[in-house]
mmCIF file of C-alpha atoms in Angstrom:
data_model
loop_
_atom_site.group_PDB
_atom_site.id
_atom_site.type_symbol
_atom_site.label_atom_id
_atom_site.label_comp_id
_atom_site.label_asym_id
_atom_site.label_seq_id
_atom_site.Cartn_x
_atom_site.Cartn_y
_atom_site.Cartn_z
ATOM 1 C CA MET Z 1 -9.711 80.636 147.413
ATOM 2 C CA LYS Z 2 -6.910 78.302 145.727
ATOM 3 C CA LEU Z 3 -4.106 79.934 144.244
ATOM 4 C CA VAL Z 4 -2.611 77.972 141.525
ATOM 5 C CA ALA Z 5 1.155 79.899 140.090
ATOM 6 C CA SER Z 6 0.795 80.078 136.511
ATOM 7 C CA TRP Z 7 4.781 79.036 135.117
ATOM 8 C CA PRO Z 8 5.981 79.535 131.385
ATOM 9 C CA SER Z 9 6.047 77.128 129.378
ATOM 10 C CA VAL Z 10 9.873 75.572 128.876
ATOM 11 C CA ASN Z 11 11.233 73.493 126.195
ATOM 12 C CA TRP Z 12 13.101 71.110 128.546
ATOM 13 C CA THR Z 13 14.389 69.170 125.493
ATOM 14 C CA GLY Z 14 16.106 72.045 124.146
ATOM 15 C CA VAL Z 15 17.416 73.145 127.373
ATOM 16 C CA SER Z 16 18.525 69.624 128.384
ATOM 17 C CA PHE Z 17 20.497 69.567 124.738
ATOM 18 C CA LEU Z 18 22.197 72.554 125.357
ATOM 19 C CA GLN Z 19 23.590 71.338 128.414
ATOM 20 C CA PHE Z 20 24.632 67.949 127.135
ATOM 21 C CA LEU Z 21 26.736 69.927 124.402
ATOM 22 C CA GLU Z 22 27.991 72.436 127.001
ATOM 23 C CA ARG Z 23 29.179 69.496 129.013
ATOM 24 C CA THR Z 24 30.717 67.843 126.119
ATOM 25 C CA LEU Z 25 31.295 68.862 122.749
ATOM 26 C CA TYR Z 26 31.575 72.730 123.639
ATOM 27 C CA THR Z 27 34.340 72.407 125.898
ATOM 28 C CA THR Z 28 36.599 70.245 123.867
ATOM 29 C CA ASN Z 29 40.159 72.094 123.540
ATOM 30 C CA THR Z 30 41.073 70.789 120.058
ATOM 31 C CA MET Z 31 39.748 71.053 116.570
ATOM 32 C CA SER Z 32 40.588 69.010 113.789
ATOM 33 C CA ALA Z 33 42.979 70.218 111.195
ATOM 34 C CA GLU Z 34 40.013 69.204 108.397
ATOM 35 C CA VAL Z 35 37.725 71.207 110.538
ATOM 36 C CA ILE Z 36 40.231 74.301 110.331
ATOM 37 C CA HIS Z 37 41.130 73.961 106.882
ATOM 38 C CA GLN Z 38 37.216 73.844 105.687
ATOM 39 C CA ILE Z 39 36.803 77.092 107.168
ATOM 40 C CA GLU Z 40 39.810 79.010 106.058
ATOM 41 C CA GLU Z 41 38.939 77.488 102.227
ATOM 42 C CA ALA Z 42 35.414 78.746 102.659
ATOM 43 C CA LEU Z 43 35.871 82.636 103.772
ATOM 44 C CA ASP Z 44 36.744 84.882 101.266
ATOM 45 C CA ASP Z 45 39.610 87.658 102.243
ATOM 46 C CA ASP Z 46 37.129 90.202 103.876
ATOM 47 C CA GLU Z 47 35.960 87.392 106.158
ATOM 48 C CA LYS Z 48 39.547 86.485 106.866
ATOM 49 C CA GLU Z 49 40.865 90.205 107.617
ATOM 50 C CA MET Z 50 38.165 90.413 109.763
ATOM 51 C CA LEU Z 51 38.467 86.864 111.724
ATOM 52 C CA LEU Z 52 42.184 88.247 112.011
ATOM 53 C CA PHE Z 53 41.004 91.480 113.523
ATOM 54 C CA LEU Z 54 38.773 90.074 115.696
ATOM 55 C CA CYS Z 55 41.519 87.650 117.296
ATOM 56 C CA ARG Z 56 44.191 90.638 118.131
ATOM 57 C CA ASP Z 57 43.107 90.399 121.704
ATOM 58 C CA VAL Z 58 43.052 86.934 122.222
ATOM 59 C CA ALA Z 59 46.532 85.738 120.300
ATOM 60 C CA VAL Z 60 48.124 89.054 121.140
ATOM 61 C CA ASP Z 61 51.792 87.202 120.648
ATOM 62 C CA VAL Z 62 51.106 85.243 117.324
ATOM 63 C CA THR Z 63 52.060 87.167 114.139
ATOM 64 C CA ALA Z 64 49.569 84.901 112.285
ATOM 65 C CA CYS Z 65 49.327 86.502 108.419
ATOM 66 C CA ASN Z 66 46.743 84.274 107.611
ATOM 67 C CA VAL Z 67 43.875 82.593 109.102
ATOM 68 C CA ARG Z 68 44.769 79.062 109.252
ATOM 69 C CA ASP Z 69 48.136 79.724 111.575
ATOM 70 C CA LEU Z 70 46.084 81.974 113.865
ATOM 71 C CA LEU Z 71 43.413 78.764 114.229
ATOM 72 C CA ASP Z 72 46.112 76.257 114.741
ATOM 73 C CA SER Z 73 47.966 78.527 117.120
ATOM 74 C CA LEU Z 74 44.741 79.019 118.828
ATOM 75 C CA ASN Z 75 43.946 75.242 118.868
ATOM 76 C CA GLU Z 76 47.523 74.611 119.960
ATOM 77 C CA ARG Z 77 46.689 76.614 122.933
ATOM 78 C CA GLY Z 78 43.190 75.051 123.620
ATOM 79 C CA ASN Z 79 41.536 78.707 123.124
ATOM 80 C CA LEU Z 80 39.837 77.065 120.184
ATOM 81 C CA THR Z 81 36.921 75.064 121.250
ATOM 82 C CA VAL Z 82 34.018 74.121 119.190
ATOM 83 C CA MET Z 83 31.968 77.305 120.810
ATOM 84 C CA GLY Z 84 34.846 79.706 119.728
ATOM 85 C CA LEU Z 85 34.905 78.761 116.595
ATOM 86 C CA ALA Z 86 31.235 78.869 116.522
ATOM 87 C CA GLU Z 87 31.620 82.561 117.823
ATOM 88 C CA LEU Z 88 34.003 83.459 115.027
ATOM 89 C CA LEU Z 89 31.815 82.380 112.114
ATOM 90 C CA TYR Z 90 28.780 83.880 114.338
ATOM 91 C CA ARG Z 91 31.259 87.594 114.507
ATOM 92 C CA VAL Z 92 31.801 86.898 110.671
ATOM 93 C CA ARG Z 93 27.908 86.120 110.260
ATOM 94 C CA ARG Z 94 28.718 82.675 108.401
ATOM 95 C CA PHE Z 95 25.580 80.686 109.959
ATOM 96 C CA ASP Z 96 25.749 78.648 106.603
ATOM 97 C CA LEU Z 97 29.584 77.210 107.822
ATOM 98 C CA LEU Z 98 27.859 77.064 111.631
ATOM 99 C CA LYS Z 99 25.249 75.086 109.946
ATOM 100 C CA ARG Z 100 27.478 73.096 107.268
ATOM 101 C CA ILE Z 101 30.229 72.496 109.201
ATOM 102 C CA LEU Z 102 29.940 72.881 112.869
ATOM 103 C CA LYS Z 103 26.063 71.686 112.851
ATOM 104 C CA MET Z 104 24.373 74.402 114.737
ATOM 105 C CA ASP Z 105 21.964 77.485 114.122
ATOM 106 C CA LYS Z 106 22.427 81.007 114.821
ATOM 107 C CA MET Z 107 19.980 80.490 117.944
ATOM 108 C CA THR Z 108 22.316 78.086 119.250
ATOM 109 C CA VAL Z 109 25.359 80.307 119.273
ATOM 110 C CA GLU Z 110 23.219 83.462 120.369
ATOM 111 C CA ALA Z 111 22.305 81.164 123.437
ATOM 112 C CA TYR Z 112 25.661 80.172 124.414
ATOM 113 C CA LEU Z 113 27.109 83.892 123.933
ATOM 114 C CA LEU Z 114 24.292 85.061 126.585
ATOM 115 C CA ARG Z 115 25.270 82.500 129.104
ATOM 116 C CA HIS Z 116 29.187 82.821 128.829
ATOM 117 C CA PRO Z 117 32.257 84.484 128.444
ATOM 118 C CA HIS Z 118 32.967 85.725 124.606
ATOM 119 C CA LEU Z 119 36.102 84.425 123.195
ATOM 120 C CA ILE Z 120 36.052 87.863 121.132
ATOM 121 C CA SER Z 121 36.138 90.979 123.176
ATOM 122 C CA ASP Z 122 33.258 93.265 123.240
ATOM 123 C CA TYR Z 123 35.516 96.243 121.740
ATOM 124 C CA ARG Z 124 36.468 94.188 119.015
ATOM 125 C CA VAL Z 125 32.975 93.151 118.255
ATOM 126 C CA LEU Z 126 31.850 96.582 118.278
ATOM 127 C CA MET Z 127 34.517 97.792 116.141
ATOM 128 C CA THR Z 128 33.605 95.777 113.236
ATOM 129 C CA GLU Z 129 29.761 96.354 114.000
ATOM 130 C CA ILE Z 130 30.778 100.178 113.311
ATOM 131 C CA GLY Z 131 32.524 99.245 110.414
ATOM 132 C CA ASP Z 132 29.849 97.087 108.781
ATOM 133 C CA ASN Z 133 27.427 99.956 109.154
ATOM 134 C CA LEU Z 134 29.459 103.004 107.785
ATOM 135 C CA ASP Z 135 28.965 103.545 103.991
ATOM 136 C CA ASN Z 136 30.851 105.374 101.646
ATOM 137 C CA SER Z 137 29.062 108.741 102.403
ATOM 138 C CA ASP Z 138 29.825 108.743 106.233
ATOM 139 C CA MET Z 139 33.519 107.513 105.197
ATOM 140 C CA SER Z 140 33.999 110.425 103.278
ATOM 141 C CA SER Z 141 32.270 112.596 106.131
ATOM 142 C CA LEU Z 142 34.445 111.228 108.771
ATOM 143 C CA ILE Z 143 37.703 111.778 106.572
ATOM 144 C CA PHE Z 144 36.737 115.265 106.243
ATOM 145 C CA LEU Z 145 36.306 115.535 109.684
ATOM 146 C CA MET Z 146 40.197 114.184 110.114
ATOM 147 C CA ARG Z 147 42.196 116.121 107.718
ATOM 148 C CA ASP Z 148 43.235 118.566 110.404
ATOM 149 C CA TYR Z 149 44.516 115.700 112.704
ATOM 150 C CA MET Z 150 45.899 113.381 110.091
ATOM 151 C CA GLY Z 151 47.699 116.289 107.179
ATOM 152 C CA ARG Z 152 46.156 116.026 103.330
ATOM 153 C CA SER Z 153 48.242 113.411 101.681
ATOM 154 C CA LYS Z 154 47.747 111.228 104.101
ATOM 155 C CA THR Z 155 43.944 111.439 103.797
ATOM 156 C CA ALA Z 156 44.143 111.835 100.148
ATOM 157 C CA LYS Z 157 46.304 108.408 99.909
ATOM 158 C CA ASN Z 158 43.673 106.980 102.355
ATOM 159 C CA LYS Z 159 40.730 108.237 100.704
ATOM 160 C CA ASP Z 160 42.094 106.663 97.258
ATOM 161 C CA LYS Z 161 42.359 103.494 98.686
ATOM 162 C CA GLY Z 162 39.268 103.173 100.728
ATOM 163 C CA VAL Z 163 41.198 102.643 103.717
ATOM 164 C CA ARG Z 164 38.684 102.417 106.846
ATOM 165 C CA PHE Z 165 39.455 104.058 110.171
#
């Protein structure tokens, strides 16, 4: 009886392409000022705020109050690679910018993140996902539960402002 091993089919072109990109583009330690400018201009205020939150652990000693300063600082330190920037755009769910500016798709970034260390800490990613999944009724319930720990005047102010915890 002859045993024949059955191998799963593999798209070797895609694997080779990912390895090529990994060795060339993704390890480059500088981003052009033009790319940083395009991304900063395309993000809305909520996305910029999310980006600043996500990068707090990466840029601990940077007191950047805007995205351009943050990205410039990360770029000067060599922390803003093409894949680092792709991860940031992926985390703020701007897949259109991934495609248009960085010329890559969501699946490429996901494949890279599965095999390589992340720029953004898992804690920050989890906090943004929790924040995105909270709706107004959940927020009201959370404020109600926290009222004994925060004081009534502070919860009233936060409720009026729509502040997230």
